[in-house]
Each structure stands twice: as C-alpha cells, then as structure tokens.
Coordinates of C-alpha atoms in Angstrom, one line a residue:
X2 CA 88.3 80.7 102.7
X3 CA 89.4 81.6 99.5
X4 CA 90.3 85.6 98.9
X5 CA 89.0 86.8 95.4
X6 CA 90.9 87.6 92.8
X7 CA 91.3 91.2 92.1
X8 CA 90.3 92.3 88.2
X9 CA 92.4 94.2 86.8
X10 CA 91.4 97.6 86.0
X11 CA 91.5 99.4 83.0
X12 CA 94.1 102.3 82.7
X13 CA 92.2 105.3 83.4
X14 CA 91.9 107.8 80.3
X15 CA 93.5 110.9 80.1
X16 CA 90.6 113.5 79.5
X17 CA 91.0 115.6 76.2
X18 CA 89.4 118.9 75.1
X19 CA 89.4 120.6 71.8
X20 CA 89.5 124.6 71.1
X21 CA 87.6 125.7 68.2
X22 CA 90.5 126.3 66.3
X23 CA 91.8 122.8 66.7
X24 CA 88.6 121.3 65.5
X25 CA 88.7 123.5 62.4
X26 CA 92.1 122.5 61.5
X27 CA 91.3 118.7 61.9
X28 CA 88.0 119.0 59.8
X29 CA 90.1 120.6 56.8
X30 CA 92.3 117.3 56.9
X31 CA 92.4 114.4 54.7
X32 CA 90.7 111.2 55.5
X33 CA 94.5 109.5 56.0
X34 CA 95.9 112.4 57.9
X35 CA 92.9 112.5 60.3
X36 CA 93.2 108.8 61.0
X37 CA 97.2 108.8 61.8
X38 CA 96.1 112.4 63.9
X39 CA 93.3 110.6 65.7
X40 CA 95.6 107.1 66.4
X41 CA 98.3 109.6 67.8
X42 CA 95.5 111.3 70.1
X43 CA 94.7 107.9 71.6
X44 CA 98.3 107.6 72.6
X45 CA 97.8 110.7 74.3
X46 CA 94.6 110.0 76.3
X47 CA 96.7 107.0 77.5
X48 CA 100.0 109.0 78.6
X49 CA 102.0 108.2 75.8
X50 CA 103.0 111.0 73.9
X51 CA 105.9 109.9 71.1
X52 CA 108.0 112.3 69.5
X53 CA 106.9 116.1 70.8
X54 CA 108.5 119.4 73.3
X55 CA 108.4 122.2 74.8
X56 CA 107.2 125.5 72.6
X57 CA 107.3 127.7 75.7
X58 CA 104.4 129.6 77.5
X59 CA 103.1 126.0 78.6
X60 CA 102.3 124.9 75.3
X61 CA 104.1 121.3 73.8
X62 CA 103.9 120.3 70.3
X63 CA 103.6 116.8 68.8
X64 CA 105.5 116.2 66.0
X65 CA 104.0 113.4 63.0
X66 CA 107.5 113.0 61.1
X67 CA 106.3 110.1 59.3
X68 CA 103.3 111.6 58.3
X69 CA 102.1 114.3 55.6
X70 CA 104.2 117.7 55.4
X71 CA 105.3 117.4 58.9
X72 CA 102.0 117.5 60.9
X73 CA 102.2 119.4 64.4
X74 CA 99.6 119.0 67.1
X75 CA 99.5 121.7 69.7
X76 CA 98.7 121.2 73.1
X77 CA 98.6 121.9 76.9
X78 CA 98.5 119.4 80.0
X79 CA 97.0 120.5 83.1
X80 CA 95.0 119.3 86.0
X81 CA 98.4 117.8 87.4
X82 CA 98.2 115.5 83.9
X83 CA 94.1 114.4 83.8
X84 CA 93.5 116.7 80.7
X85 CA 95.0 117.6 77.7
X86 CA 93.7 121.1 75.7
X87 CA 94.4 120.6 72.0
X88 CA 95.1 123.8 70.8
X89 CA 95.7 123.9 67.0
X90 CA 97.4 121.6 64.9
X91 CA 99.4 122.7 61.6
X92 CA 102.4 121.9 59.5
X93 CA 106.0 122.6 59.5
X94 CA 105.4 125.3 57.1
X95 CA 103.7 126.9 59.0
X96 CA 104.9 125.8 62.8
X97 CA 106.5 129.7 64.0
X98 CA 103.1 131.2 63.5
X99 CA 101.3 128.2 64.6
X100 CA 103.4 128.2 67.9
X101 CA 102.6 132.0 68.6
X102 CA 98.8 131.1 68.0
X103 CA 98.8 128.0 70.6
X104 CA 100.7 130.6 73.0
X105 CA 97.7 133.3 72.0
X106 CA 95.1 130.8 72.5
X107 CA 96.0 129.2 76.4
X108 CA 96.7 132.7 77.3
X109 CA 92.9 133.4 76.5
X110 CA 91.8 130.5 77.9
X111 CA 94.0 130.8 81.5
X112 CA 92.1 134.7 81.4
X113 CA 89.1 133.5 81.0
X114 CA 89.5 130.6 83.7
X115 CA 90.6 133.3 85.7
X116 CA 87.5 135.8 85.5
X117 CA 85.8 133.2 86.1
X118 CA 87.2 132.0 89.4
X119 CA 87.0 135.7 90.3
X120 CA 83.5 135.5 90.0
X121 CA 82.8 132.7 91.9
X122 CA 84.9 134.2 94.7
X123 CA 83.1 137.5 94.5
X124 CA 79.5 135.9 94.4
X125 CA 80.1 133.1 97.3
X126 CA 80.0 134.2 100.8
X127 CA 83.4 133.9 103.2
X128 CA 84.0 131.3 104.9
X129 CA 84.3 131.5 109.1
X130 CA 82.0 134.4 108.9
X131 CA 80.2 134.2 112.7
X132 CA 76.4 135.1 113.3
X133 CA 75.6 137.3 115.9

C-alpha cells in the first residue's frame, strides 16, 4: 500500500492588532507610503521583520530607510511570538517622542490586561474548594 503524500502546509500567520493611534497615523499617509507600510507588515505577520530594535520597555521599532522621511513602525510581540500590537508609526523627526508614546501606550494596555485578569480571578470561584 501506498502511504499518502503529505501537503504541505501553509506557514501559519502571525496575528496582528492595531491601537487606535496606529490606525490614525496610517490613515493620514500617502497612498505610496501606506502600500510600502502595508508590504513591510506582511513581512511581519510572516516572522520576518527587516531592519528594526529594541526602544526599551518591550517596545521594537521598524525602521523604512528606503522609504519616505524615515518611516518608523512601533510595535510589541507577545503571546510567546503569535501576535504583534502595532502601536504607532511616525518619522525620524519625530522618533524620541514617538518612542516615549509607544512606551505610554503598552504600558496602558498591560494595565488594562491586568485589571482585567483581576476580574476574572475575583469573579470565578477557587478551584479544589470541597462541598460538605
């Protein structure tokens, strides 16, 4: 008998999840800056992530060199590298404030993760609790 061939599987996606703030910075690009954005967010979703670093406080910035006044994508991997959060994107002129605003904005967003889980704890009952 003759074993079937496996398929191959498509890579899985990385997930990707944008603040508010990132969405309004992408809506006030240009049609040719959103595209090469966009193309370089693909590469993402599929682990490849080009030129970027560190910025501290778990935030990484991409870097688009090639591209416009020095384009900068901010973003945070978590979930043990399933999901990225984009966080803002900006320019070189205006990358030490941006940096401090990606920082601001994951720091709201682990808080709020945070309460959250709090309230789930405080609202489900414990666990190996006997009846009587």
């Amino acid at each position: 008998m003759i074993e079937p061939t496996p398929t191959p599987t498509e890579p899985l996606l990385i997930d990707t999840r944008k603040t508010a703030e990132y969405r309004r910075w992408e809506d006030s690009l240009h049609d040719v800056a959103a595209a090469a954005i966009d193309a370089r967010i693909k590469h993402l979703q599929h682990g490849k992530k080009g030129d970027w670093r560190a910025v501290g406080e778990g935030v990484c910035e991409l870097r688009f060199l090639q591209t416009g006044p020095g384009w900068r994508v901010y973003f945070h991997e978590t979930n043990l590298g399933t999901l990225i959060l984009l966080l803002l994107g900006g320019n070189k002129s205006s990358q030490r404030r941006d940096i401090q605003q990606a920082q601001a904005i994951l720091k709201t967003l682990k808080a709020m993760q945070a309460a959250i889980r709090k309230q789930k704890a405080a609202a489900s009952p414990p666990t190996g609790a006997r009846k009587k």
